[in-house]
mmCIF file of C-alpha atoms and ligand atoms in Angstrom:
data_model
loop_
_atom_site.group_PDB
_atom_site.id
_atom_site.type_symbol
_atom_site.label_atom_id
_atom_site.label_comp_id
_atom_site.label_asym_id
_atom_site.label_seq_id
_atom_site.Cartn_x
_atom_site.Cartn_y
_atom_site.Cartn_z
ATOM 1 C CA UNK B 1 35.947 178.030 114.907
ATOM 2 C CA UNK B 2 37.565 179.806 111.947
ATOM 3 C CA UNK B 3 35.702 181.968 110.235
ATOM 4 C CA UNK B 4 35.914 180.797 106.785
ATOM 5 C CA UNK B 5 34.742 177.310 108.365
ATOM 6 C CA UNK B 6 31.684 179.011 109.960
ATOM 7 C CA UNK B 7 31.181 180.609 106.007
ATOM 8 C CA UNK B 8 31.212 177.733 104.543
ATOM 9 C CA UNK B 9 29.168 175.510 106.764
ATOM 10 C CA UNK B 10 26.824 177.639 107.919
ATOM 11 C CA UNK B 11 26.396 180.646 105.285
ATOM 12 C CA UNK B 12 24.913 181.206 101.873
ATOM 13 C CA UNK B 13 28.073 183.853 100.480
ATOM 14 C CA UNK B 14 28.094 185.211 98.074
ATOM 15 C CA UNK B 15 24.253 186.349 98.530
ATOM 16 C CA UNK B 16 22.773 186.019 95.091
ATOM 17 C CA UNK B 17 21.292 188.416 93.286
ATOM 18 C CA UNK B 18 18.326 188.426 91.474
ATOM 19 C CA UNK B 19 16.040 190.888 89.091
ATOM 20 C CA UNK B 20 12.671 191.600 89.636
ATOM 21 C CA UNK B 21 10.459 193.121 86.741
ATOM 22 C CA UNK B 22 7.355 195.641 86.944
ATOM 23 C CA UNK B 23 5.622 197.139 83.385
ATOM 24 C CA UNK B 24 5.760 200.257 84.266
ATOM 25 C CA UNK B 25 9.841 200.463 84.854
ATOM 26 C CA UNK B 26 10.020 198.891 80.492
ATOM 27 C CA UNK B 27 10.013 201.990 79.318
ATOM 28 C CA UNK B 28 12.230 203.635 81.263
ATOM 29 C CA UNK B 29 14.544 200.763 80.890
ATOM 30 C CA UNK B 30 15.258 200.740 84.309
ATOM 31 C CA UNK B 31 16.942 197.477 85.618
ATOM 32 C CA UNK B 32 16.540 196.338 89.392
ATOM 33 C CA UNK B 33 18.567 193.921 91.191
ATOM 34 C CA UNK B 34 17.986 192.299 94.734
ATOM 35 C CA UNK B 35 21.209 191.902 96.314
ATOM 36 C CA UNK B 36 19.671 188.536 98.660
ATOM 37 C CA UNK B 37 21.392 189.529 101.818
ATOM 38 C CA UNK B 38 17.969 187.916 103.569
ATOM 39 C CA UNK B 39 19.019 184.522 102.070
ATOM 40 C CA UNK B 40 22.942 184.595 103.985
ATOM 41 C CA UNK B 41 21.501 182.580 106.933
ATOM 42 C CA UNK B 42 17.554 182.566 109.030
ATOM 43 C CA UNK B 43 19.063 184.183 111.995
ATOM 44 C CA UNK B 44 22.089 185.977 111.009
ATOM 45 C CA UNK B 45 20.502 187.492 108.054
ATOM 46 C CA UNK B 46 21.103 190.297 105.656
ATOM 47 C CA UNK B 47 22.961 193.042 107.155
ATOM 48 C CA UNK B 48 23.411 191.081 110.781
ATOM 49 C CA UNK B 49 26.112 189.341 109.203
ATOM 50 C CA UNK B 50 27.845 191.984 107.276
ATOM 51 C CA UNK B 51 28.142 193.803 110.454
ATOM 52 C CA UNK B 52 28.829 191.495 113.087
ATOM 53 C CA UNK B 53 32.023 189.202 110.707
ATOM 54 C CA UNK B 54 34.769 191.766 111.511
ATOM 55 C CA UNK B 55 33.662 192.241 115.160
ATOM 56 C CA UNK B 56 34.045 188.435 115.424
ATOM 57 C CA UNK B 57 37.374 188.415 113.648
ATOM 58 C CA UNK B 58 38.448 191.504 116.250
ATOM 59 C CA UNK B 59 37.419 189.299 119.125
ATOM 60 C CA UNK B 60 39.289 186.213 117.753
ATOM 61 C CA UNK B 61 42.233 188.443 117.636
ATOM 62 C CA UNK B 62 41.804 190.072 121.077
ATOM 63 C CA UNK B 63 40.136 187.472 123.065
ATOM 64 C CA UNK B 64 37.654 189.611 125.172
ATOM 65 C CA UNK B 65 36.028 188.333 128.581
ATOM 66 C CA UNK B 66 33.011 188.831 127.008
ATOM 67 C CA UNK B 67 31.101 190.444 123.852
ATOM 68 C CA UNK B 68 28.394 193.098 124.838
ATOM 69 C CA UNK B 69 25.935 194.745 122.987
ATOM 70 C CA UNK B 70 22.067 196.419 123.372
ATOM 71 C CA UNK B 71 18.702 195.546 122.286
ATOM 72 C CA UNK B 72 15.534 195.729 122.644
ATOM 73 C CA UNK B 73 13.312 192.412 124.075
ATOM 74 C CA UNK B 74 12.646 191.038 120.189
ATOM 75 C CA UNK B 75 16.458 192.331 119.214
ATOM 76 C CA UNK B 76 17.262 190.637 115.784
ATOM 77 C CA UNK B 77 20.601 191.940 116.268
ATOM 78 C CA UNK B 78 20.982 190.560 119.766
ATOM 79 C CA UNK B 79 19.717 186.945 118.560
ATOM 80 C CA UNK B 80 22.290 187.025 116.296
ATOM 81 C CA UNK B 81 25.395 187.576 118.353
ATOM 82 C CA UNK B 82 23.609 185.019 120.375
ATOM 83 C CA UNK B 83 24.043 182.666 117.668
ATOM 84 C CA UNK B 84 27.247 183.415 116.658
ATOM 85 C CA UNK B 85 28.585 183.722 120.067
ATOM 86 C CA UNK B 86 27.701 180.064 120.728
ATOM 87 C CA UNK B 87 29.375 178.493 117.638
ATOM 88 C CA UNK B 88 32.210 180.737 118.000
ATOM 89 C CA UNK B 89 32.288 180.079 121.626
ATOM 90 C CA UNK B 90 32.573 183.643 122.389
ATOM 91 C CA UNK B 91 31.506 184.969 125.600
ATOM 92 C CA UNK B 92 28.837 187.444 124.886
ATOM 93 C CA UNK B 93 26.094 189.283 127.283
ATOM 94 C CA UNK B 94 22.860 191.163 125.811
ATOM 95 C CA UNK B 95 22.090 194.539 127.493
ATOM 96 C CA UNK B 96 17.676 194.332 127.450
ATOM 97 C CA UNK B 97 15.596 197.502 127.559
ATOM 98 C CA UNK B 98 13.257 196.489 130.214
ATOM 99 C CA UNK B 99 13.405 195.493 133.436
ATOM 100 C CA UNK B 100 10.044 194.023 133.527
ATOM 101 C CA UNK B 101 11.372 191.197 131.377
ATOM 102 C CA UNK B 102 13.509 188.119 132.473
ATOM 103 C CA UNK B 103 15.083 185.541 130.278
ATOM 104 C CA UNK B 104 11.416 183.357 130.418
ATOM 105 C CA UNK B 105 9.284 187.031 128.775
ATOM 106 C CA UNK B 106 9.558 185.368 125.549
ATOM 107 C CA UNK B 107 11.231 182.021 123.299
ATOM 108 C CA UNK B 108 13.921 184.588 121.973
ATOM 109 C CA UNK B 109 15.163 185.501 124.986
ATOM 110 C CA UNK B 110 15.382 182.279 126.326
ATOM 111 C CA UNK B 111 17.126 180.935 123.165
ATOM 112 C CA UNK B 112 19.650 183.454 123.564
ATOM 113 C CA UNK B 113 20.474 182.888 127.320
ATOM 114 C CA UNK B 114 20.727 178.667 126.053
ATOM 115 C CA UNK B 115 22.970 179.687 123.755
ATOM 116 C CA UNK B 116 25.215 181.119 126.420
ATOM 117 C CA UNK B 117 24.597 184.707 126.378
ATOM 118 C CA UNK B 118 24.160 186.427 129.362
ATOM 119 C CA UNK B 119 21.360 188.753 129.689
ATOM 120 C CA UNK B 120 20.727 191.632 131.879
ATOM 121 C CA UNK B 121 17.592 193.695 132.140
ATOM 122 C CA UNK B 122 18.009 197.469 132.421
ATOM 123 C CA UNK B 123 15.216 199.727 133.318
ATOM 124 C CA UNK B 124 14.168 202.360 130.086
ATOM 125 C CA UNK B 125 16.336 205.279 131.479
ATOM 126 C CA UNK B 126 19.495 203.592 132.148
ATOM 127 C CA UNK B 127 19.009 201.890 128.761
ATOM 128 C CA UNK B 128 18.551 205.149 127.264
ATOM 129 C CA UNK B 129 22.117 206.074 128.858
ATOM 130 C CA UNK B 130 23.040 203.187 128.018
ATOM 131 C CA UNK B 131 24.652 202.040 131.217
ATOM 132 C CA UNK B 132 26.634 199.306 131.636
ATOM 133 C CA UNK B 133 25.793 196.857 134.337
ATOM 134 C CA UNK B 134 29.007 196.956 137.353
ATOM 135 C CA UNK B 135 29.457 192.859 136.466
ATOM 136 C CA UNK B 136 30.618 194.060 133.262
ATOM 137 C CA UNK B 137 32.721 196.734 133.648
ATOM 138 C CA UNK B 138 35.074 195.083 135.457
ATOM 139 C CA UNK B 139 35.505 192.082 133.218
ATOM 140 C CA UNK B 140 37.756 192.261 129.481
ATOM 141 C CA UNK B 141 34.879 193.345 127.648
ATOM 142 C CA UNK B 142 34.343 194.410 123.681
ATOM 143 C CA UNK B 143 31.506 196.847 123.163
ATOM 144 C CA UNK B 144 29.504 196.406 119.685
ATOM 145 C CA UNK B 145 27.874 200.084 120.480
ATOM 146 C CA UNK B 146 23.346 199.527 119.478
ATOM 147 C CA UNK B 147 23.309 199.100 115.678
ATOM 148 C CA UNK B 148 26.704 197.954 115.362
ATOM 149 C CA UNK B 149 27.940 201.409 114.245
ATOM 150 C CA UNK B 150 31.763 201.702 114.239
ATOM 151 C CA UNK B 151 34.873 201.668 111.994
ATOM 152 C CA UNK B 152 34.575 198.064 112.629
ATOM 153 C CA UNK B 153 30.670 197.632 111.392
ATOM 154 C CA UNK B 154 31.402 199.475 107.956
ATOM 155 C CA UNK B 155 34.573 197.448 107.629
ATOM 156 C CA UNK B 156 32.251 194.605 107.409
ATOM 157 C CA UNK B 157 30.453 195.846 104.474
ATOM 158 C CA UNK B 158 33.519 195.233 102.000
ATOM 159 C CA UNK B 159 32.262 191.794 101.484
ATOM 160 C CA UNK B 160 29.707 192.770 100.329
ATOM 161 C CA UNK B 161 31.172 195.356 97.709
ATOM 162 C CA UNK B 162 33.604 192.324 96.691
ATOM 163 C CA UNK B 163 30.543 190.304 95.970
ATOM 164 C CA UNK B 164 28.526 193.018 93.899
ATOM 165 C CA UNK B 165 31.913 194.134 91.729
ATOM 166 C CA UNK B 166 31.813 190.801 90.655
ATOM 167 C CA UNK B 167 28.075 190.121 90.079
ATOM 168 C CA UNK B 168 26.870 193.500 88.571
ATOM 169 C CA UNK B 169 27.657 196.891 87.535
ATOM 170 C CA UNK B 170 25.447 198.796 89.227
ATOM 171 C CA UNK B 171 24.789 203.073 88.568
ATOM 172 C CA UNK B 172 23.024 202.813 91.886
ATOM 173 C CA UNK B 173 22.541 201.080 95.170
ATOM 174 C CA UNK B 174 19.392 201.664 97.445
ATOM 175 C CA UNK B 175 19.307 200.504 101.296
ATOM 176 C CA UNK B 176 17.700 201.032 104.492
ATOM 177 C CA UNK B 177 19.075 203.117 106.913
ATOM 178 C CA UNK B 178 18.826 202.900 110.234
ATOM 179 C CA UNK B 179 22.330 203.711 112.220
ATOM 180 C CA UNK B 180 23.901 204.308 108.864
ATOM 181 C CA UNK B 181 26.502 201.776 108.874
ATOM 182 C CA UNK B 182 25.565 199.230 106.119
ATOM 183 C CA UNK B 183 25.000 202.524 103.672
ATOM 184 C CA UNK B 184 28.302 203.915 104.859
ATOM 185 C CA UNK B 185 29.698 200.977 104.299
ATOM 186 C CA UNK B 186 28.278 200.066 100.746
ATOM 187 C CA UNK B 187 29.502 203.772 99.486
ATOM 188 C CA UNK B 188 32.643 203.718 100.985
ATOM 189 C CA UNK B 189 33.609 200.634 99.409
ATOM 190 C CA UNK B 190 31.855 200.809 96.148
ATOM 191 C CA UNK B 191 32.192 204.490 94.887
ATOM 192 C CA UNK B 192 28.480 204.122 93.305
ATOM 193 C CA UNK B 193 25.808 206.459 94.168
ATOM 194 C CA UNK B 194 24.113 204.954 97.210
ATOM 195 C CA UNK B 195 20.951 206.014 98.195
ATOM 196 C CA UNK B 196 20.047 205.604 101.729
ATOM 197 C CA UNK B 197 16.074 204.954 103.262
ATOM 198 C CA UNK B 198 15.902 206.542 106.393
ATOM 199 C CA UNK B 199 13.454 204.235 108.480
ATOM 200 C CA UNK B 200 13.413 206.435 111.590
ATOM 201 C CA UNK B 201 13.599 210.097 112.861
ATOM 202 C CA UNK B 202 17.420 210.153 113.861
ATOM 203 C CA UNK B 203 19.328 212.407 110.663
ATOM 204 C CA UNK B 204 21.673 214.417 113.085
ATOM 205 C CA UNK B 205 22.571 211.149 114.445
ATOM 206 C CA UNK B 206 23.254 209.514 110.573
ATOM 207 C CA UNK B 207 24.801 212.728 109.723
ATOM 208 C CA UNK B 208 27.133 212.431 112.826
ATOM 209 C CA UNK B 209 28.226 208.605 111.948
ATOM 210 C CA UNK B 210 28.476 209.843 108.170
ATOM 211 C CA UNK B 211 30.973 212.773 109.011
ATOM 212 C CA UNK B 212 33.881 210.283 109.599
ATOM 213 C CA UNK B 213 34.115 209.238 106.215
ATOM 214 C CA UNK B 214 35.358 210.412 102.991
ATOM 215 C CA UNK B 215 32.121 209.889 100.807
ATOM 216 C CA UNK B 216 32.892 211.776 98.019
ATOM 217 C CA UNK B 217 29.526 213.336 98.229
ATOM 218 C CA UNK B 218 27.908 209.835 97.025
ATOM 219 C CA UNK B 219 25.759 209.147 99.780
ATOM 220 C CA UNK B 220 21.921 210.774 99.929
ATOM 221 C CA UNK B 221 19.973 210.117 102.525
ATOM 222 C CA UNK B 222 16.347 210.271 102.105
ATOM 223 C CA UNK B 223 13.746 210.760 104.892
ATOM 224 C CA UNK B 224 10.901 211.223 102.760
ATOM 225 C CA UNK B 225 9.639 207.369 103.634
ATOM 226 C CA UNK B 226 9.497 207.136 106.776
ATOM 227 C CA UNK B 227 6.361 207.137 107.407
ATOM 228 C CA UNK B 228 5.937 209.012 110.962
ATOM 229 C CA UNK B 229 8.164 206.996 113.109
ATOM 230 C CA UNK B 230 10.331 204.054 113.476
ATOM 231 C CA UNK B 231 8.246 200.781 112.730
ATOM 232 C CA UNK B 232 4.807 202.796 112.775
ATOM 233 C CA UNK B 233 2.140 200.623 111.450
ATOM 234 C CA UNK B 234 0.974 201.973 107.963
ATOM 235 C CA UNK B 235 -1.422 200.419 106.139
ATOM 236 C CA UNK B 236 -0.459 201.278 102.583
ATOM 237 C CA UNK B 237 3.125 199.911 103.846
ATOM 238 C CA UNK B 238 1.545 196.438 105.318
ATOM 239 C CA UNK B 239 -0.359 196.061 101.427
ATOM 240 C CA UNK B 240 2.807 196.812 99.750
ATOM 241 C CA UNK B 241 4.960 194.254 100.915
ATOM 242 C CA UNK B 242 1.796 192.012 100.980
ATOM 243 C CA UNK B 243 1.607 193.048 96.730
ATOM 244 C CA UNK B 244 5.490 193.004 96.587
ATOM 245 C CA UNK B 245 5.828 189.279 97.914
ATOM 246 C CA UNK B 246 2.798 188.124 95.893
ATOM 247 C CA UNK B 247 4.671 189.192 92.616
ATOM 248 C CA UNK B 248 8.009 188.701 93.017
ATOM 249 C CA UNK B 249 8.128 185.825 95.949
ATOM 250 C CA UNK B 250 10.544 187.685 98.033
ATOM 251 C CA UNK B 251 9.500 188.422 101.352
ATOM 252 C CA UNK B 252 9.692 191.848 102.921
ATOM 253 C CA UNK B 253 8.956 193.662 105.995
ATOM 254 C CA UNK B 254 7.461 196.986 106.518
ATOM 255 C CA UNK B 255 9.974 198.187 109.120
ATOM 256 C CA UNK B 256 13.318 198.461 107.278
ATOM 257 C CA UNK B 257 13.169 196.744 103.605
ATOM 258 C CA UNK B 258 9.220 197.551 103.343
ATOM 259 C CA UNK B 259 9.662 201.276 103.368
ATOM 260 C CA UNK B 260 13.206 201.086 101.334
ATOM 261 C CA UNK B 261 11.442 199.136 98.065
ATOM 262 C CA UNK B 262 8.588 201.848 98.641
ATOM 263 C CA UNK B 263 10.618 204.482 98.641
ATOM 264 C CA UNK B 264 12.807 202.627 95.261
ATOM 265 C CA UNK B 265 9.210 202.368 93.692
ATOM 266 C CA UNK B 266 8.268 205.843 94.536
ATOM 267 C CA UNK B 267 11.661 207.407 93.412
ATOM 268 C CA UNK B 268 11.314 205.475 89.725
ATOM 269 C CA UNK B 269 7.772 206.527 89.411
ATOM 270 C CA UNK B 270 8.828 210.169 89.949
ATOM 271 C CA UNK B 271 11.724 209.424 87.696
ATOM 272 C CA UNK B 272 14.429 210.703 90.179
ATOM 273 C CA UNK B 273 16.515 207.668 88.205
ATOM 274 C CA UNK B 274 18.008 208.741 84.703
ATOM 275 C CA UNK B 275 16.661 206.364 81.794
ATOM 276 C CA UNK B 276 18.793 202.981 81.334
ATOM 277 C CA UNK B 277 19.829 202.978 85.213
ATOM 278 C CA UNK B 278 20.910 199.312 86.516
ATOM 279 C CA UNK B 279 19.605 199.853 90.419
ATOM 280 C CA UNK B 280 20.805 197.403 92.991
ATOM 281 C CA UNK B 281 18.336 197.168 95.728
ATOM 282 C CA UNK B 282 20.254 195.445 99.098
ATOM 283 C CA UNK B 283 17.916 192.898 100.939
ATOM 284 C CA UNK B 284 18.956 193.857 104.467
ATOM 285 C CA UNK B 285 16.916 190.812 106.143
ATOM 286 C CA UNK B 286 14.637 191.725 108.683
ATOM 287 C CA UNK B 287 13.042 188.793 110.499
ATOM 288 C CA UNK B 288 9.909 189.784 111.965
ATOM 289 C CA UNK B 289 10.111 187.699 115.280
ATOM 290 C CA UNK B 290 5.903 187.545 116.013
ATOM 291 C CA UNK B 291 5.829 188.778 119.356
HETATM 292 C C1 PLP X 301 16.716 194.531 108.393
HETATM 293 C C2 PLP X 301 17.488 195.764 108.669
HETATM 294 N N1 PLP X 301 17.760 196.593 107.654
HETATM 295 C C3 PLP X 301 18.440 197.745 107.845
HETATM 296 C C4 PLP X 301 18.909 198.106 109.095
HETATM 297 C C5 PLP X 301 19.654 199.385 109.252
HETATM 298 O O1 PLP X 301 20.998 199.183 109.178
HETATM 299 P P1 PLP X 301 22.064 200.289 109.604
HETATM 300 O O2 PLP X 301 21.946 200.475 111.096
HETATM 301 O O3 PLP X 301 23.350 199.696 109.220
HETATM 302 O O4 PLP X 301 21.739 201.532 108.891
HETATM 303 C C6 PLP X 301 18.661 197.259 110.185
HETATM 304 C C7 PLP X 301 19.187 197.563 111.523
HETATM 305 O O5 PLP X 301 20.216 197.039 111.872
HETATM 306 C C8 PLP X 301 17.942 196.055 109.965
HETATM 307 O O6 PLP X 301 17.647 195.217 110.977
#
């Protein structure tokens, strides 16, 4: 399938956008947009998409044996090249952390493996290394590396930029980080100050990805929200997006766009945005599979 068929049958693109209004940001006259990345597609949503379209166009091009990539047994990331595998009819095979699980551990993993993707189940160490299973090696295979993270992942991001230049001039753009890519990505292409929610403890490793680019200095990286350590529980995090979907009806998770519209509301309070700023905050998705 082409890809621009897949787009339009399958995809909400451009995301929308959409401003959402608290008291206390009137007098500051502080503007913030959601960019509704979340609202692209249930299972390839937000930033899923954004990074996996120009790994799909590459493998169009260069017809692999097979599309790999890692994840963990609830891997949103996984699901999705799942997904798109099967309507692109791309070969692809999901690398597991865990070789306690089998295809039958839980609905997700089955889906996957119905949808044609070959999984394998790698014990924690050789995950950590990440190995790749003999089968594959030997086969034509395309490697999208644990977070998509590569020139082609940020490439993917210019969609994005494309739609925002035409929906709203934005002074800033907030996002969660995890690998880097989709903030990479947003400043590369946009020029605008991005600022960048670090959801876990890995900054050498952002800094590292970051170091490739020419980002004129516009990308800051906060880690001041991340609340111990990747996907800790937090109360205060759990009532905020609780508050946050009451008032606004968009639904968040505390993982990834939970601790990025904390951090957003924390950085207005403390007025770390000059008066009159138009903010765009980017609704990465985040489907919380319930395990
Ligand atoms: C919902 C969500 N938001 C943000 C991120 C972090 O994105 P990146 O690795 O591009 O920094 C992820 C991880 O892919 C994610 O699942």
């Amino acid at each position: 399938m082409d890809i621009s068929e897949f787009i339009l049958k399958h995809l909400q693109l451009p995301s929308p956008i959409q401003e959402i209004f608290e008291d206390e940001w009137k007098e500051k006259n502080i503007h913030v947009f959601v960019k509704r990345d979340d609202l692209i597609h249930p299972i390839i949503t937000g930033n899923k998409w954004r990074k996996l379209k120009e790994y799909i166009d590459f493998a169009q091009n260069n017809e692999p044996n097979s599309i790999i990539s890692f994840g963990g047994a609830f891997s949103n990331h996984l699901y999705a090249l799942a997904f798109v595998g099967f309507h692109f009819n791309l070969k692809t095979a999901g690398i597991i952390r865990g070789n306690e699980l089998s295809i039958n551990s839980n609905p997700y993993l089955k889906q996957m493996a119905d949808w044609g993707m070959d999984l394998y189940f790698l014990d924690r160490e050789s995950y950590r290394k990440k190995i790749i299973p003999k089968e594959l090696t030997s086969k034509n295979t395309m490697l999208i590396p644990e977070g998509g993270f590569s020139n082609i992942g940020v490439l993917g991001l210019k969609g994005l930029v494309t739609e925002l230049n035409n929906q709203i001039k934005a002074d800033y753009i907030v996002t969660p980080v995890g690998t880097g890519t989709t903030a990479i990505g947003i400043c590369k292409y946009s020029k605008i100050k991005t600022i960048g929610i670090q959801t876990l403890n890995n900054k050498a490793e952002i800094e590292n990805n970051c170091q490739e680019y020419d980002l004129e200095n516009l990308l800051e990286i906060n880690g001041n929200y991340i609340f111990g350590k990747y996907a800790k529980d937090a109360d205060v995090l759990n009532k905020f997006c609780d508050t946050f979907l009451k008032k606004h009806s968009i639904m968040i998770e505390p993982t990834y766009t939970g601790r990025m519209f904390y951090g957003l509301y924390d950085l207005i309070e403390n007025n770390y945005f000059p008066k009159n700023s138009k903010l765009v905050a980017l609704h990465t998705g985040g489907i919380k599979l319930p395990h």
